Short mmCIF file of C-alpha atoms in Angstrom, two decimals:
data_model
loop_
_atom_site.label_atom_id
_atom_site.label_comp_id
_atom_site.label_asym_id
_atom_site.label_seq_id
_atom_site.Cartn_x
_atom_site.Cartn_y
_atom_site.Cartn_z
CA UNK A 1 0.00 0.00 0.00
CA UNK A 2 1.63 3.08 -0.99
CA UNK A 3 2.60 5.66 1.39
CA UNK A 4 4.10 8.35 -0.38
CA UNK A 5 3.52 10.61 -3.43
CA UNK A 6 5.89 11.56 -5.87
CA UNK A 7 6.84 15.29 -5.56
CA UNK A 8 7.64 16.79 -9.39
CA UNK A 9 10.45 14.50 -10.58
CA UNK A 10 12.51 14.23 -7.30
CA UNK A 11 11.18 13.73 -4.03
CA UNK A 12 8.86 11.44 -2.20
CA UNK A 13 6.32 13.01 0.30
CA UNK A 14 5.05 10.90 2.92
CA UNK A 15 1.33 10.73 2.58
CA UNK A 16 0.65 11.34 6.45
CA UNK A 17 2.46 14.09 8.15
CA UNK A 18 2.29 15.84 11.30
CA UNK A 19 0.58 19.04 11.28
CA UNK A 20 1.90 21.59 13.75
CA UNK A 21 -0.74 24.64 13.72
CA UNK A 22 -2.17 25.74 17.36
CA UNK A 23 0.41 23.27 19.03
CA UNK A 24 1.53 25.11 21.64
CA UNK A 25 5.39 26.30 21.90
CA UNK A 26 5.46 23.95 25.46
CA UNK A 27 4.38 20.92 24.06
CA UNK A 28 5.33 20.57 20.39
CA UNK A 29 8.77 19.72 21.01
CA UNK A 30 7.65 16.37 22.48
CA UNK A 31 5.21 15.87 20.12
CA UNK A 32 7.49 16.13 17.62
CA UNK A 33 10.04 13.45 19.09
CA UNK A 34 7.38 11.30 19.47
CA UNK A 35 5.95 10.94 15.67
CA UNK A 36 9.62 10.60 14.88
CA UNK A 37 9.51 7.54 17.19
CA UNK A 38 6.51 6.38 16.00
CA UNK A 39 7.28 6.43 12.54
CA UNK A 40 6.53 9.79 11.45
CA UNK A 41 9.05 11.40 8.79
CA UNK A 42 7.45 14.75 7.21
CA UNK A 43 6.42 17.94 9.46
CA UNK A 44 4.52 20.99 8.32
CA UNK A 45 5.65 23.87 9.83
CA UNK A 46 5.09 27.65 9.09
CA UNK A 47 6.67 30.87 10.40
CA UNK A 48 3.29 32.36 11.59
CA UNK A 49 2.49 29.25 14.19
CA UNK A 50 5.52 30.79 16.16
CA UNK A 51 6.45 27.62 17.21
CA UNK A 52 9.58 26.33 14.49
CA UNK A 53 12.37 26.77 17.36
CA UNK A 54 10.52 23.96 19.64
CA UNK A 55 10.08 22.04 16.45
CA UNK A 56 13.87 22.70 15.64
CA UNK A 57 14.65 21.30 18.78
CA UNK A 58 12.96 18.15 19.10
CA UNK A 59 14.15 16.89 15.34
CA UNK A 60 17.71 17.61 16.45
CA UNK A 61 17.77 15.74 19.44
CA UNK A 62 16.42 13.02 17.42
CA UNK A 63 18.66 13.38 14.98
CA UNK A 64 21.72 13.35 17.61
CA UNK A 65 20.14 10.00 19.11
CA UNK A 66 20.66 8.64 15.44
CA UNK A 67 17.10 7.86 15.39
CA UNK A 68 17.06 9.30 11.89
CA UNK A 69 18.95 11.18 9.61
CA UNK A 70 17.91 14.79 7.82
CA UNK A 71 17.57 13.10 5.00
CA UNK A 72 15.21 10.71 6.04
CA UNK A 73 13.03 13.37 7.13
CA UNK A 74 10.72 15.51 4.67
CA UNK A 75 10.26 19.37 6.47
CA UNK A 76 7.73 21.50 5.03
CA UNK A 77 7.47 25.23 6.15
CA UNK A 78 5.02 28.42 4.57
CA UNK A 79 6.39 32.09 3.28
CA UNK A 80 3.91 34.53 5.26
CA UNK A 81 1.68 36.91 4.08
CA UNK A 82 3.52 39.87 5.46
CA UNK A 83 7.32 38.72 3.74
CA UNK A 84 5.66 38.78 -0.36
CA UNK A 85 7.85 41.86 -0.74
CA UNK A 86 10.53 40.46 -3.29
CA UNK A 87 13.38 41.36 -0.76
CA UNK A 88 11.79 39.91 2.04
CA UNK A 89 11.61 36.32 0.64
CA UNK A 90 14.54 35.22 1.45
CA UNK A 91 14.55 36.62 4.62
CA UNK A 92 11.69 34.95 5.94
CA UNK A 93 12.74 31.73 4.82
CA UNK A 94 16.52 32.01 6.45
CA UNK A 95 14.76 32.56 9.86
CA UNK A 96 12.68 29.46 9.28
CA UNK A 97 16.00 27.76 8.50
CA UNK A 98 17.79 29.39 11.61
CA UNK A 99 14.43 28.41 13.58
CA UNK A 100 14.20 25.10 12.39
CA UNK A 101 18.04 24.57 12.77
CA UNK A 102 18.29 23.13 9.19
CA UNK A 103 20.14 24.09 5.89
CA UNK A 104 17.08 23.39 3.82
CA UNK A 105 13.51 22.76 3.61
CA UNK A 106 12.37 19.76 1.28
CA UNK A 107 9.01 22.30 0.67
CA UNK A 108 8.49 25.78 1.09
CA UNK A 109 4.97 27.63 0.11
CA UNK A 110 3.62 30.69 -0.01
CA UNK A 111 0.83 30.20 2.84
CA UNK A 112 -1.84 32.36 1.36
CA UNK A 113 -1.95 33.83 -1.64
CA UNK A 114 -2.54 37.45 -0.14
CA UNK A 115 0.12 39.86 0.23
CA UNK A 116 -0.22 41.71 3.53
CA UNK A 117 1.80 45.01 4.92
CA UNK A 118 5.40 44.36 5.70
CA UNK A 119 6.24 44.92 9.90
CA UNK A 120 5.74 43.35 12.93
CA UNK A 121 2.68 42.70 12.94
CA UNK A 122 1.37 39.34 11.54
CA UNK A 123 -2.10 40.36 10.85
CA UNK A 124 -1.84 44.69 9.96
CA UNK A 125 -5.49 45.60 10.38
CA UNK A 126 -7.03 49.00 9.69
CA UNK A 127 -9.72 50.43 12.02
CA UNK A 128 -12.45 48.27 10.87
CA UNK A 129 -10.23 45.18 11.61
CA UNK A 130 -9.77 44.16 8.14
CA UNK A 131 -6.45 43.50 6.63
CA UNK A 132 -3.92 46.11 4.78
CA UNK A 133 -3.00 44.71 1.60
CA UNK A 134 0.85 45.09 0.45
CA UNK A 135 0.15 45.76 -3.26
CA UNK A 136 3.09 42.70 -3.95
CA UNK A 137 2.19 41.02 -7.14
CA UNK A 138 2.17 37.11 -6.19
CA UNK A 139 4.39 36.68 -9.66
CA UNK A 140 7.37 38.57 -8.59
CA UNK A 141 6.49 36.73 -4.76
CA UNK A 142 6.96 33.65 -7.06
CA UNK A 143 10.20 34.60 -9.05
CA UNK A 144 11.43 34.60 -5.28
CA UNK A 145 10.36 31.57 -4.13
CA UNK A 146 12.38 30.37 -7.33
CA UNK A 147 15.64 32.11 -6.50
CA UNK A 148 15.49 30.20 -3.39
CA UNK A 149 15.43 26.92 -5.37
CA UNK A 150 18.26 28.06 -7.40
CA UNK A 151 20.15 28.93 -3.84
CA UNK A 152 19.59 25.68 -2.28
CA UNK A 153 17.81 27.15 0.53
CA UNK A 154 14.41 24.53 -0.39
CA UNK A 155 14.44 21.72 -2.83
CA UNK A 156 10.70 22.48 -4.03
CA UNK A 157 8.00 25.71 -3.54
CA UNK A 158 4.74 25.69 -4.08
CA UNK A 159 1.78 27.42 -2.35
CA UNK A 160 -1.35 27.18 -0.08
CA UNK A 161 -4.98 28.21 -0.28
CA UNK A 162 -4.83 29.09 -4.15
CA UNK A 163 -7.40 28.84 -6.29
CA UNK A 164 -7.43 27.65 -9.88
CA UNK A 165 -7.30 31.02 -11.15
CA UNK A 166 -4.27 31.83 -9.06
CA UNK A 167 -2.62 28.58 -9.45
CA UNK A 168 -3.55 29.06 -13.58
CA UNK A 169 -1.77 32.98 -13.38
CA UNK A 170 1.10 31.12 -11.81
CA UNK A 171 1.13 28.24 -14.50
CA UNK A 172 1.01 30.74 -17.42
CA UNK A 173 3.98 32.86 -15.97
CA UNK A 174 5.81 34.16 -19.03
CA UNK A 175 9.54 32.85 -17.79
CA UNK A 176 8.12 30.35 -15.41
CA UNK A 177 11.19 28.75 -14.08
CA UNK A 178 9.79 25.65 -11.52
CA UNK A 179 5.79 25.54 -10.70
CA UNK A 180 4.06 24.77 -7.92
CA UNK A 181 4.98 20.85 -6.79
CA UNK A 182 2.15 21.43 -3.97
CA UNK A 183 -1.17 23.05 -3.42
CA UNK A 184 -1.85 22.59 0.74
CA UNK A 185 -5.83 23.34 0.92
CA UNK A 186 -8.34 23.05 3.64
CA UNK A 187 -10.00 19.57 3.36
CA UNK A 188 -12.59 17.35 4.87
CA UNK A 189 -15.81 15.23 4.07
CA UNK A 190 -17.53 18.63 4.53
CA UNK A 191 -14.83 20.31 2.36
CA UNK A 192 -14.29 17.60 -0.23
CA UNK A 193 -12.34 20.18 -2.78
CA UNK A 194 -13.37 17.64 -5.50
CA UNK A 195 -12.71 20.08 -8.74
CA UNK A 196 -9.54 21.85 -6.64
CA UNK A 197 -7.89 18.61 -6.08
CA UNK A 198 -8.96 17.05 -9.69
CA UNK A 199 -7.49 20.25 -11.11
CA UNK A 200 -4.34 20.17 -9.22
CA UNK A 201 -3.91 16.69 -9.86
CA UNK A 202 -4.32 17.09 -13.35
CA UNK A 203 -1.88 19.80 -13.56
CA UNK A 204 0.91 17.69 -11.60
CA UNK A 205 0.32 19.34 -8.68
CA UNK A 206 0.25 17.44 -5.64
CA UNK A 207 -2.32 18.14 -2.72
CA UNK A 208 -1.94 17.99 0.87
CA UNK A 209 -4.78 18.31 3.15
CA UNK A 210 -5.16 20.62 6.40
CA UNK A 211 -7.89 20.27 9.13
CA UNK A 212 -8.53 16.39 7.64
CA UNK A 213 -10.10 15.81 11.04
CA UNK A 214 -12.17 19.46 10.92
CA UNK A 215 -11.34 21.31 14.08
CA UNK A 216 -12.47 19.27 17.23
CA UNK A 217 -10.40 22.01 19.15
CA UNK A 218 -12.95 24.63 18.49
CA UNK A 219 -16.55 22.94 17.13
CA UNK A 220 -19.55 25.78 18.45
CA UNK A 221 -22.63 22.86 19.39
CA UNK A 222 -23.99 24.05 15.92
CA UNK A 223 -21.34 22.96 13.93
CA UNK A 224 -21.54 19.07 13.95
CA UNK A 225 -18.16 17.91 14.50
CA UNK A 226 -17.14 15.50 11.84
CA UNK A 227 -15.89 13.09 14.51
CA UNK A 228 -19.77 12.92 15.61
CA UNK A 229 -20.69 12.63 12.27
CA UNK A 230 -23.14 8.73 12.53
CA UNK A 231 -21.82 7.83 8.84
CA UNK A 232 -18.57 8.42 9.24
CA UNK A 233 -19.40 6.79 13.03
CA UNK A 234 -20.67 3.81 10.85
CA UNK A 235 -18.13 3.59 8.35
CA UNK A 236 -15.24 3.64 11.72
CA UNK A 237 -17.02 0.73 13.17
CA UNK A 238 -17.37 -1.73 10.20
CA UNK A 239 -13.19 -1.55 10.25
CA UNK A 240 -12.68 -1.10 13.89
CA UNK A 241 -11.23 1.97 13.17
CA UNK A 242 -11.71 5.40 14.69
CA UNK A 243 -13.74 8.06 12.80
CA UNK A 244 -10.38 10.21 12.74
CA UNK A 245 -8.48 7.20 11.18
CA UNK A 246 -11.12 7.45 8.69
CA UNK A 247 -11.01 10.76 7.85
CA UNK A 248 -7.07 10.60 7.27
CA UNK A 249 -7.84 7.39 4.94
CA UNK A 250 -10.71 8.89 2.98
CA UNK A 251 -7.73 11.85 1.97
CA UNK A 252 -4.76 8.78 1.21
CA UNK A 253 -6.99 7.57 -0.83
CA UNK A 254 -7.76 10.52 -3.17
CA UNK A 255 -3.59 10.32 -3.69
CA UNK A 256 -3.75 13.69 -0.83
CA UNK A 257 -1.28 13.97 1.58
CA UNK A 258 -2.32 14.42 4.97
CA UNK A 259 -1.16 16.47 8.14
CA UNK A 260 -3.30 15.58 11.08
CA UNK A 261 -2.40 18.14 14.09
CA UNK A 262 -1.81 16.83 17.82
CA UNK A 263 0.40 16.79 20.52
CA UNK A 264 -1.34 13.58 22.37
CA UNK A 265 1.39 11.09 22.30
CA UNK A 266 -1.92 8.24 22.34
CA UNK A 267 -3.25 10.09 18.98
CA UNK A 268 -0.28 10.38 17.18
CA UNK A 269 0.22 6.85 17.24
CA UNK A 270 -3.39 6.28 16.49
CA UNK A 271 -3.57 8.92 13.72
CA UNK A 272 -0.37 6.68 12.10
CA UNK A 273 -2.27 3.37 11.73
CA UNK A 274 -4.37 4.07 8.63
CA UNK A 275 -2.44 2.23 6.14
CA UNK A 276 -3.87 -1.20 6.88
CA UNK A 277 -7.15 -0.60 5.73
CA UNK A 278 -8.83 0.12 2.52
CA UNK A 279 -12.41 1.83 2.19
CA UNK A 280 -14.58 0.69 -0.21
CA UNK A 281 -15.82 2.76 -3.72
CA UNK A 282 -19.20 3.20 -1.47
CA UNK A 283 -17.56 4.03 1.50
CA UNK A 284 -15.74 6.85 -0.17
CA UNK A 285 -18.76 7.91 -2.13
CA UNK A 286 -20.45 8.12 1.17
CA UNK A 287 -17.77 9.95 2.46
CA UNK A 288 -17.68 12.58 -0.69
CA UNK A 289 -21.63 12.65 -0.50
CA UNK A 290 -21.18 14.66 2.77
CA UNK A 291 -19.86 17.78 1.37
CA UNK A 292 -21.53 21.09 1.92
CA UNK A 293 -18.53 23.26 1.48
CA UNK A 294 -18.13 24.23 4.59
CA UNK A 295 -15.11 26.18 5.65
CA UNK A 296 -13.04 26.17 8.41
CA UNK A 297 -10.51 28.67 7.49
CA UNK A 298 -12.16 31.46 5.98
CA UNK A 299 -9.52 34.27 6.93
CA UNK A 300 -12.32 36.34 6.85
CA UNK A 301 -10.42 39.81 7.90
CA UNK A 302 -8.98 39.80 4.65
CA UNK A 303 -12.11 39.51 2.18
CA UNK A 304 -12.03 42.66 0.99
CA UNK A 305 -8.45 41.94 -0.67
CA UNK A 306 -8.29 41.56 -4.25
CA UNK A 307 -6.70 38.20 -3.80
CA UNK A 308 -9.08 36.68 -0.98
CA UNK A 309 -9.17 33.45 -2.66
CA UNK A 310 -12.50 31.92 -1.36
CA UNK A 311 -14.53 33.83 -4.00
CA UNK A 312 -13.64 31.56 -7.07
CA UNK A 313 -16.00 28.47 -7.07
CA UNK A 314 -12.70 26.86 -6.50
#
C-alpha cells in the first residue's frame, strides 16, 4: 500500500504528516520526538504558528540520538503573508532555517496567496479590523520563491490556499522557471475540494490536506463535528477503526497527503495506523456525498483583498 507521493520528478512526500498549527510552543517539542519515534518522517511547519524553534529542537535531538537522519526526514514550512515583498523572501525563509536549525527545507509555500503590509505585525489591520494589503504582485512573490530553489535554501515551492485562477496565473507565468509541486488546501468530508484537487492533480500538482479531522479544538454545538458525524461513526465501526483514522484514509486515498495536528502522544500513534485498511468505492462515495462546502478557514479579515481566494468556485 503506498505511502508516499511523488513530488515533481525528485522527491517522495510521505502521505501522512504531522501538522503543527495551534500546538503550543510547550508541548510541540515532544510531540514532535514522538511521531519521529513512531514512525513519522514529514512535518509541516510555518513561520506564523511561532512555534519552528521547539520544532527545531525536538528533530535535532532526534537526529543526535541517530534515530534518523535529515535526509530521512521531509520538512515542510510556509512564506507569510507579510514577507511577499521580493526582498523579504529570502529573509523569511533564512529565519525558518535558523528556527528550524536546518540548511534546507524539502518544501516551502507561499501560505496564502494574499500579500499583507510588511512589519511586525502578523495580521496589519485598519480600524475596521480588516487587513492592509501590500500591493506585492504574487508573480514577482513567485520569481522569489524560485531564486530560493536556485540557492539551495528549499528543494521544491509551491503554495497554499490558491485557487485555480491563481494557481492558472502562476502556471502561465511568461519565464516560469519551476511551478508549484504542492497546493496545501483546507480539506474534509464537509470540504471535499473535488474540482480543486482534480485540477491540481491534473496539472501535476500534488495536494496535501489541512484540518482532515475538521477542528475538534474549536466545534460551536452548531457545527456538527465530523468526529460525531453517525456515517462516518458507521463507516469507523465496520473496520474497527476510529472516525479520525477514517477521515485521514478517505484523503490517502484521493492520492492527498495528509497532516493531522496533535500533541497527544496516544493520537499520534493512532492517527499513524491508517495504512492497513482500505475503504470501499461506497464508503468513499459516502464519504464525498457529505460535502456542503463548509469552511473552516475562511480568513475572513482579509475579504475585501483583491486576492481573498475563497470567492472563485474553487
Amino acid at each position: 500500500m503506498a505511502t508516499s507521493v511523488r513530488l515533481g520528478t525528485a522527491a517522495k512526500v510521505p502521505l501522512l504528516g504531522l501538522g503543527t498549527w495551534k500546538s503550543p510552543p510547550g508541548k510541540v517539542e515532544a510531540a514532535v520526538m514522538a511521531a519521529i519515534d513512531t514512525g513519522y518522517r514529514h512535518f509541516d511547519c510555518a513561520y506564523v504558528y511561532q512555534n519552528e524553534k521547539e520544532i527545531g529542537e525536538g528533530i535535532q535531538k532526534k537526529i543526535k540520538e541517530g534515530v534518523v537522519k535529515r535526509d530521512d526526514l521531509f520538512i515542510v514550512s510556509k512564506l507569510w503573508c507579510t514577507f511577499h515583498d521580493k526582498p523579504l523572501v529570502k529573509e523569511a525563509c533564512q529565519k525558518t532555517l535558523t528556527d528550524l536549525k536546518l540548511d534546507y527545507l524539502d518544501l516551502y509555500l507561499i501560505h496564502w496567496p494574499l500579500g499583507l503590509k510588511a512589519g511586525e505585525e502578523l495580521l496589519p489591520t485598519d480600524d475596521k479590523g480588516m487587513s492592509i494589503s501590500s500591493n506585492t504582485d504574487i508573480l514577482q512573490t513567485w520569481e522569489a520563491m524560485e531564486d530560493l530553489v536556485d540557492a539551495g535554501l528549499v528543494k521544491a515551492i509551491g503554495i497554499s490556499n490558491f485557487n485555480h485562477e491563481q494557481i492558472e496565473r502562476i502556471l502561465n507565468k511568461p519565464g516560469l522557471k519551476y511551478k508549484p509541486a504542492n497546493n496545501q488546501i483546507e480539506s474534509h468530508p464537509y470540504l471535499s475540494q473535488e474540482k480543486l484537487i482534480n485540477y491540481c492533480q491534473s496539472k501535476g500538482i500534488t495536494v496535501t490536506a489541512y484540518c482532515p479531522l475538521g477542528r475538534p479544538d474549536r466545534d460551536k454545538p452548531e457545527n456538527r463535528s465530523l468526529l460525531d458525524d453517525p456515517k462516518i461513526k458507521e463507516i469507523a465501526a465496520k473496520h474497527n477503526k476510529t472516525p479520525a483514522q477514517v477521515l485521514l484514509r478517505f484523503q490517502i486515498q484521493r492520492n492527498v497527503i495528509v497532516i493531522p495536528k496533535s500533541v497527544t502522544p496516544q493520537r499520534i500513534v493512532e492517527n499513524f495506523k491508517v495504512f492497513d485498511f482500505e475503504l470501499t468505492k461506497e464508503e468513499m462515495a459516502t464519504l464525498l456525498s457529505l460535502n456542503r462546502n463548509w469552511r473552516i478557514c475562511e480568513m475572513n479579515m482579509c475579504k475585501n483583498h483583491k486576492e481573498y481566494p475563497f470567492n472563485a468556485e474553487y
